[in-house]
Short mmCIF file of C-alpha atoms and ligand atoms in Angstrom, two decimals:
data_model
loop_
_atom_site.label_atom_id
_atom_site.label_comp_id
_atom_site.label_asym_id
_atom_site.label_seq_id
_atom_site.Cartn_x
_atom_site.Cartn_y
_atom_site.Cartn_z
CA MET S 1 112.13 156.09 0.24
CA LYS S 2 108.59 155.92 1.66
CA THR S 3 108.46 159.66 2.40
CA SER S 4 109.70 160.64 -1.02
CA ARG S 5 107.21 158.30 -2.67
CA ARG S 6 104.39 159.78 -0.58
CA LYS S 7 105.52 163.28 -1.52
CA PHE S 8 105.67 162.24 -5.14
CA ILE S 9 102.17 160.80 -5.05
CA GLN S 10 100.89 163.97 -3.36
CA SER S 11 102.55 166.21 -5.89
CA SER S 12 101.27 164.10 -8.79
CA ALA S 13 97.75 164.44 -7.33
CA VAL S 14 98.17 168.22 -7.37
CA LEU S 15 99.51 168.10 -10.92
CA ALA S 16 96.63 165.87 -11.91
CA SER S 17 94.06 168.34 -10.66
CA MET S 18 95.89 171.16 -12.44
CA ALA S 19 95.87 169.17 -15.69
CA GLY S 20 92.13 168.59 -15.36
CA ILE S 21 92.42 164.88 -14.64
CA SER S 22 89.08 163.49 -13.60
CA THR S 23 87.50 160.22 -12.70
CA LEU S 24 85.52 158.56 -15.43
CA GLN S 25 81.84 159.47 -15.08
CA ALA S 26 79.14 156.87 -15.60
CA GLN S 27 77.94 158.54 -18.81
CA GLU S 28 81.49 158.45 -20.18
CA LYS S 29 81.96 154.75 -19.54
CA LYS S 30 79.90 153.67 -22.51
CA ILE S 31 81.41 155.22 -25.55
CA THR S 32 80.57 154.86 -29.21
CA LYS S 33 83.16 153.83 -31.75
CA PRO S 34 85.66 154.90 -32.85
CA ILE S 35 87.60 155.22 -29.63
CA VAL S 36 91.23 155.11 -28.61
CA ILE S 37 92.56 154.72 -25.08
CA SER S 38 96.10 154.66 -23.82
CA THR S 39 98.09 154.53 -20.63
CA TRP S 40 99.31 157.63 -18.76
CA ASN S 41 99.11 161.36 -19.45
CA PHE S 42 101.31 161.18 -22.54
CA GLY S 43 98.53 159.14 -24.09
CA VAL S 44 96.89 162.47 -24.96
CA SER S 45 99.32 163.35 -27.75
CA ALA S 46 99.49 159.71 -28.87
CA ASN S 47 95.67 159.49 -28.96
CA ALA S 48 95.49 162.69 -31.01
CA GLU S 49 97.68 161.09 -33.67
CA ALA S 50 95.65 157.86 -33.62
CA TRP S 51 92.42 159.86 -33.84
CA LYS S 52 93.51 161.37 -37.18
CA ILE S 53 93.21 157.87 -38.62
CA LEU S 54 90.20 156.65 -36.62
CA SER S 55 88.09 159.73 -37.35
CA LYS S 56 88.53 159.12 -41.09
CA SER S 57 87.25 155.55 -40.71
CA GLY S 58 90.81 154.22 -40.76
CA ARG S 59 91.87 150.87 -39.37
CA ALA S 60 92.52 150.46 -35.63
CA LEU S 61 95.84 148.75 -36.40
CA ASP S 62 97.14 151.78 -38.32
CA ALA S 63 95.84 154.10 -35.61
CA VAL S 64 97.65 152.39 -32.73
CA GLU S 65 100.91 152.16 -34.67
CA ALA S 66 100.80 155.87 -35.59
CA GLY S 67 99.67 156.82 -32.09
CA VAL S 68 102.52 155.21 -30.18
CA HIS S 69 105.05 156.67 -32.62
CA VAL S 70 104.58 159.97 -30.77
CA PRO S 71 106.09 158.96 -27.41
CA GLU S 72 108.58 156.66 -29.15
CA ALA S 73 110.11 159.64 -30.95
CA ASP S 74 109.90 162.10 -28.04
CA PRO S 75 113.31 162.50 -26.35
CA THR S 76 111.74 164.06 -23.24
CA ILE S 77 109.87 160.83 -22.46
CA ASN S 78 112.40 158.64 -20.71
CA THR S 79 110.34 155.46 -20.57
CA VAL S 80 109.64 154.79 -24.26
CA GLY S 81 111.76 154.75 -27.43
CA TYR S 82 114.29 157.52 -28.12
CA GLY S 83 115.41 159.04 -24.82
CA GLY S 84 114.40 155.96 -22.81
CA LEU S 85 116.46 155.25 -19.70
CA PRO S 86 119.09 152.59 -20.38
CA ASP S 87 119.79 149.27 -18.71
CA ARG S 88 122.47 149.01 -16.03
CA ASP S 89 125.16 148.75 -18.71
CA GLY S 90 124.03 152.04 -20.30
CA ARG S 91 122.28 150.41 -23.26
CA VAL S 92 118.80 151.50 -24.36
CA THR S 93 116.90 148.29 -25.14
CA LEU S 94 113.32 148.49 -26.36
CA ASP S 95 110.36 146.10 -26.17
CA ALA S 96 107.17 146.33 -28.24
CA CYS S 97 104.28 144.30 -29.56
CA ILE S 98 101.24 144.77 -31.74
CA MET S 99 98.06 142.74 -32.28
CA ASP S 100 95.19 143.13 -34.74
CA GLU S 101 91.58 142.01 -35.07
CA HIS S 102 92.55 138.73 -36.75
CA ALA S 103 94.85 137.69 -33.88
CA ASN S 104 97.87 138.52 -36.01
CA ILE S 105 100.75 139.34 -33.69
CA GLY S 106 104.28 140.69 -33.88
CA ALA S 107 106.84 141.60 -31.25
CA VAL S 108 110.43 142.67 -30.69
CA ALA S 109 112.36 142.52 -27.46
CA CYS S 110 115.68 143.92 -26.32
CA LEU S 111 115.96 145.84 -29.59
CA GLU S 112 118.63 148.57 -29.71
CA TYR S 113 119.19 151.59 -31.97
CA ILE S 114 115.74 151.77 -33.59
CA VAL S 115 113.43 154.68 -32.72
CA HIS S 116 110.19 152.89 -33.64
CA PRO S 117 110.22 149.33 -32.29
CA ILE S 118 106.44 149.14 -32.79
CA SER S 119 106.90 149.36 -36.54
CA VAL S 120 109.54 146.64 -36.44
CA ALA S 121 107.02 144.53 -34.48
CA ARG S 122 104.44 145.16 -37.18
CA LYS S 123 106.93 144.08 -39.85
CA VAL S 124 107.64 140.89 -37.89
CA MET S 125 103.88 140.30 -37.91
CA GLU S 126 103.42 140.98 -41.60
CA LYS S 127 106.64 139.80 -43.21
CA THR S 128 107.88 136.78 -41.26
CA PRO S 129 106.54 133.35 -40.29
CA HIS S 130 107.42 134.23 -36.66
CA VAL S 131 105.82 136.33 -33.93
CA MET S 132 108.84 137.65 -32.02
CA LEU S 133 112.43 138.63 -32.74
CA VAL S 134 114.89 139.64 -30.05
CA GLY S 135 118.24 141.39 -29.61
CA ASP S 136 120.67 141.25 -32.54
CA GLY S 137 118.27 139.24 -34.66
CA ALA S 138 115.61 141.92 -34.26
CA LEU S 139 118.15 144.64 -35.12
CA GLN S 140 119.38 142.81 -38.22
CA PHE S 141 115.78 142.33 -39.35
CA ALA S 142 115.02 146.01 -38.78
CA LEU S 143 118.06 147.16 -40.74
CA ALA S 144 117.25 144.76 -43.57
CA ASN S 145 113.78 146.30 -43.71
CA GLY S 146 114.96 149.87 -44.08
CA PHE S 147 114.95 151.08 -40.46
CA LYS S 148 117.79 153.45 -39.59
CA LYS S 149 120.33 152.75 -36.86
CA GLU S 150 120.38 155.66 -34.41
CA ASN S 151 121.76 156.48 -31.01
CA LEU S 152 118.82 156.38 -28.57
CA LEU S 153 120.69 157.47 -25.44
CA THR S 154 120.11 161.18 -24.90
CA LYS S 155 122.44 163.31 -22.77
CA GLU S 156 119.74 163.52 -20.08
CA SER S 157 119.24 159.76 -19.90
CA GLU S 158 122.99 159.17 -19.88
CA GLN S 159 123.33 161.66 -17.04
CA ALA S 160 120.54 159.94 -15.07
CA TRP S 161 122.23 156.56 -15.60
CA LYS S 162 125.60 157.91 -14.39
CA GLU S 163 123.87 159.27 -11.29
CA TRP S 164 122.24 155.87 -10.74
CA LEU S 165 125.62 154.11 -11.08
CA LYS S 166 126.87 155.86 -7.92
CA LYS S 167 124.65 153.56 -5.84
CA ALA S 168 123.65 151.08 -8.55
CA GLU S 169 120.56 149.99 -6.62
CA TYR S 170 117.77 148.48 -8.71
CA LYS S 171 114.54 149.83 -7.26
CA PRO S 172 111.72 150.41 -9.75
CA LEU S 173 109.89 153.65 -8.91
CA VAL S 174 106.13 153.85 -8.79
CA ASN S 175 104.63 156.05 -11.57
CA ILE S 176 107.81 157.49 -13.11
CA GLU S 177 106.90 161.17 -13.62
CA ASN S 178 103.50 160.00 -14.68
CA HIS S 179 104.53 158.31 -17.85
CA ASP S 180 105.80 154.84 -18.34
CA THR S 181 105.05 152.20 -20.92
CA ILE S 182 102.48 153.22 -23.49
CA GLY S 183 99.80 150.65 -24.10
CA MET S 184 97.17 151.74 -26.61
CA ILE S 185 93.92 150.10 -27.69
CA ALA S 186 91.64 151.30 -30.48
CA LEU S 187 88.18 150.32 -31.68
CA ASP S 188 87.59 151.55 -35.20
CA ALA S 189 84.47 152.54 -37.14
CA ARG S 190 84.12 148.95 -38.42
CA GLN S 191 84.12 147.81 -34.78
CA ASN S 192 87.49 146.11 -35.07
CA LEU S 193 89.98 146.20 -32.22
CA SER S 194 93.77 146.45 -32.30
CA GLY S 195 96.45 147.26 -29.74
CA ALA S 196 100.07 148.31 -29.42
CA CYS S 197 102.44 148.38 -26.48
CA THR S 198 105.95 149.90 -26.49
CA THR S 199 108.53 150.71 -23.82
CA SER S 200 112.16 151.05 -22.87
CA GLY S 201 111.30 148.77 -19.96
CA MET S 202 112.37 149.11 -16.38
CA ALA S 203 115.22 151.59 -16.05
CA TYR S 204 118.57 150.06 -15.06
CA LYS S 205 117.36 146.49 -15.60
CA MET S 206 119.93 143.75 -16.25
CA HIS S 207 121.04 143.69 -19.87
CA GLY S 208 118.79 141.27 -21.72
CA ARG S 209 115.87 141.59 -19.32
CA VAL S 210 112.50 141.53 -21.06
CA GLY S 211 109.32 142.71 -19.36
CA ASP S 212 105.65 142.17 -20.06
CA SER S 213 105.28 144.82 -22.76
CA PRO S 214 106.38 142.77 -25.81
CA ILE S 215 104.75 139.56 -24.58
CA ILE S 216 101.38 138.95 -26.15
CA GLY S 217 99.00 137.98 -23.35
CA ALA S 218 101.04 139.83 -20.73
CA GLY S 219 101.47 143.46 -21.87
CA LEU S 220 98.76 143.34 -24.52
CA PHE S 221 95.95 141.13 -25.69
CA VAL S 222 93.21 141.66 -28.26
CA ASP S 223 90.25 139.39 -28.90
CA ASN S 224 88.04 140.92 -31.52
CA GLU S 225 84.95 139.11 -30.18
CA ILE S 226 85.37 140.28 -26.60
CA GLY S 227 87.71 143.21 -26.06
CA ALA S 228 91.33 144.12 -25.43
CA ALA S 229 93.62 144.93 -22.52
CA THR S 230 97.06 146.38 -21.90
CA SER S 231 99.26 146.90 -18.88
CA THR S 232 101.95 149.09 -17.35
CA GLY S 233 104.11 148.72 -14.28
CA VAL S 234 106.39 145.99 -13.02
CA GLY S 235 106.43 143.59 -15.92
CA GLU S 236 107.53 140.56 -13.93
CA GLU S 237 104.28 140.69 -11.95
CA VAL S 238 102.17 141.09 -15.07
CA ILE S 239 103.84 138.12 -16.75
CA ARG S 240 103.28 136.02 -13.61
CA ILE S 241 99.51 136.26 -14.11
CA CYS S 242 99.45 136.51 -17.95
CA GLY S 243 97.85 139.85 -17.15
CA SER S 244 96.26 141.20 -20.32
CA HIS S 245 95.05 137.80 -21.46
CA LEU S 246 93.59 137.26 -17.99
CA VAL S 247 91.69 140.56 -18.19
CA VAL S 248 90.21 139.66 -21.59
CA GLU S 249 89.27 136.15 -20.44
CA LEU S 250 87.58 137.59 -17.35
CA MET S 251 85.58 139.81 -19.70
CA ARG S 252 84.67 136.75 -21.75
CA GLN S 253 83.27 135.21 -18.56
CA GLY S 254 80.87 138.14 -18.20
CA ASN S 255 82.83 140.63 -16.13
CA THR S 256 82.80 144.27 -17.19
CA PRO S 257 86.19 145.68 -18.25
CA GLN S 258 86.34 147.45 -14.88
CA GLN S 259 85.62 144.26 -12.91
CA ALA S 260 88.14 142.35 -15.02
CA CYS S 261 90.92 144.88 -14.36
CA GLU S 262 90.14 144.80 -10.63
CA LEU S 263 90.19 141.00 -10.48
CA ALA S 264 93.55 140.88 -12.28
CA VAL S 265 95.09 143.41 -9.88
CA LYS S 266 93.70 141.45 -6.91
CA ARG S 267 95.35 138.32 -8.23
CA ILE S 268 98.72 140.12 -8.07
CA VAL S 269 97.94 141.14 -4.49
CA ASN S 270 97.03 137.56 -3.57
CA ASN S 271 100.24 136.24 -5.15
CA GLN S 272 102.54 138.72 -3.46
CA PRO S 273 100.71 140.54 -0.63
CA GLU S 274 103.80 142.25 0.79
CA LYS S 275 105.61 143.05 -2.48
CA SER S 276 102.44 144.41 -4.04
CA LYS S 277 102.38 147.30 -1.53
CA GLU S 278 105.61 148.72 -2.92
CA MET S 279 105.12 148.48 -6.65
CA GLN S 280 102.83 149.65 -9.40
CA VAL S 281 100.87 147.64 -11.96
CA GLY S 282 97.98 149.11 -13.93
CA PHE S 283 95.56 147.56 -16.40
CA LEU S 284 93.48 149.30 -19.02
CA ALA S 285 90.71 147.48 -20.92
CA LEU S 286 88.14 148.16 -23.60
CA SER S 287 85.24 145.92 -24.54
CA LYS S 288 84.04 145.30 -28.07
CA ASN S 289 81.09 147.58 -27.21
CA GLY S 290 83.25 150.50 -26.15
CA GLU S 291 83.03 150.00 -22.39
CA LEU S 292 86.16 150.98 -20.47
CA GLY S 293 87.93 149.71 -17.40
CA ALA S 294 91.08 150.75 -15.54
CA TYR S 295 92.56 149.70 -12.23
CA ALA S 296 95.98 149.79 -10.58
CA LEU S 297 97.74 148.65 -7.46
CA GLN S 298 98.73 152.18 -6.42
CA LYS S 299 97.22 155.61 -6.82
CA GLY S 300 98.53 157.75 -9.64
CA PHE S 301 97.85 155.54 -12.67
CA THR S 302 96.30 157.74 -15.32
CA TYR S 303 95.03 157.01 -18.80
CA SER S 304 93.83 159.01 -21.77
CA VAL S 305 90.64 158.57 -23.74
CA TYR S 306 89.64 159.98 -27.14
CA SER S 307 86.20 159.41 -28.66
CA ASN S 308 83.38 161.54 -30.01
CA GLU S 309 81.95 161.80 -26.48
CA VAL S 310 85.29 162.31 -24.72
CA PRO S 311 87.55 164.55 -26.79
CA ASN S 312 90.94 163.49 -25.47
CA LYS S 313 90.80 163.63 -21.69
CA ILE S 314 92.99 162.23 -18.94
CA PHE S 315 91.42 160.14 -16.19
CA GLU S 316 92.81 158.75 -12.97
CA SER S 317 92.16 155.10 -12.37
CA LYS S 318 90.97 153.69 -9.07
CA SER S 319 93.50 151.66 -7.17
CA TYR S 320 93.72 148.79 -4.70
CA TYR S 321 95.86 150.70 -2.18
C1 SD4 G 401 108.29 146.62 -18.07
N1 SD4 G 401 105.95 147.14 -17.94
O1 SD4 G 401 109.29 146.58 -18.78
C2 SD4 G 401 107.21 147.61 -18.42
C3 SD4 G 401 107.64 148.94 -17.97
C4 SD4 G 401 106.68 149.75 -17.24
O2 SD4 G 401 106.40 150.80 -15.23
O3 SD4 G 401 105.53 149.87 -17.59
N2 SD4 G 401 107.16 150.25 -16.14
O4 SD4 G 401 108.16 145.93 -17.07
#
């Protein structure tokens, strides 16, 4: 297990250099609005979609929703939306949440059969007195609001699940093929922040398991006075520290986004020193002034940035280990 993980990390480092992944330079850390940032390499195509809205002075909320639609609909991405790896019973269950500049929030968890859970989350936010719908209730709500019921389990994901069933061991991998949950944060031309987070969750989880991604304060948090944060990795550990809310509150106390992400990761290490060596958690943060931060437990966490100064580039975050 250790050797294959090391090999994987080495090969992803090679791939990263081939893809032109760099470390954020000082001059790139302070970026003018609008800006969109998102987790992992697949953030590049998602950011490009969000940028179409941001560059025309559109609203950050619309940008993040449109942006994360890209990986949600992509069957080759097996960690988000259509094509996501199923739970241990072979069911693809999706988690998503969205938050705008007015602290409006919406979320769905354990939602099946709908390609764009982020848009269902937005409908929960805009059309109901609630902030989160789960399971069958979320599906019924989606269908009643015009979403189509579709099979989300691709042949490839079904094959991978059948392979997994042979041993049926639940062991989350670090940095699944360099894409995982997509968390996206945008700061628009009016200097308003919004965020979206969407995932198929940990592959082969127990049916009904919900991670950090749809939990406001864990997988995503936006405070339009201060900044916003999002997370990826083992959701249980992010929930344990109310991760994204913690990052934003640390920024409120005067820490830079980078310092805030580092402090949050260190809190996970302090909670679980041994466990933290074997798993991945990454945080990505953006301040109201366009300052960025990113930090992860393990090497290999990448994120994508699109602004006027940084036309859609991938960066590798620093890590604790
Ligand atoms: C979860 N945080 O469900 C998500 C999935 C993820 O690396 O990002 N996995 O826990």
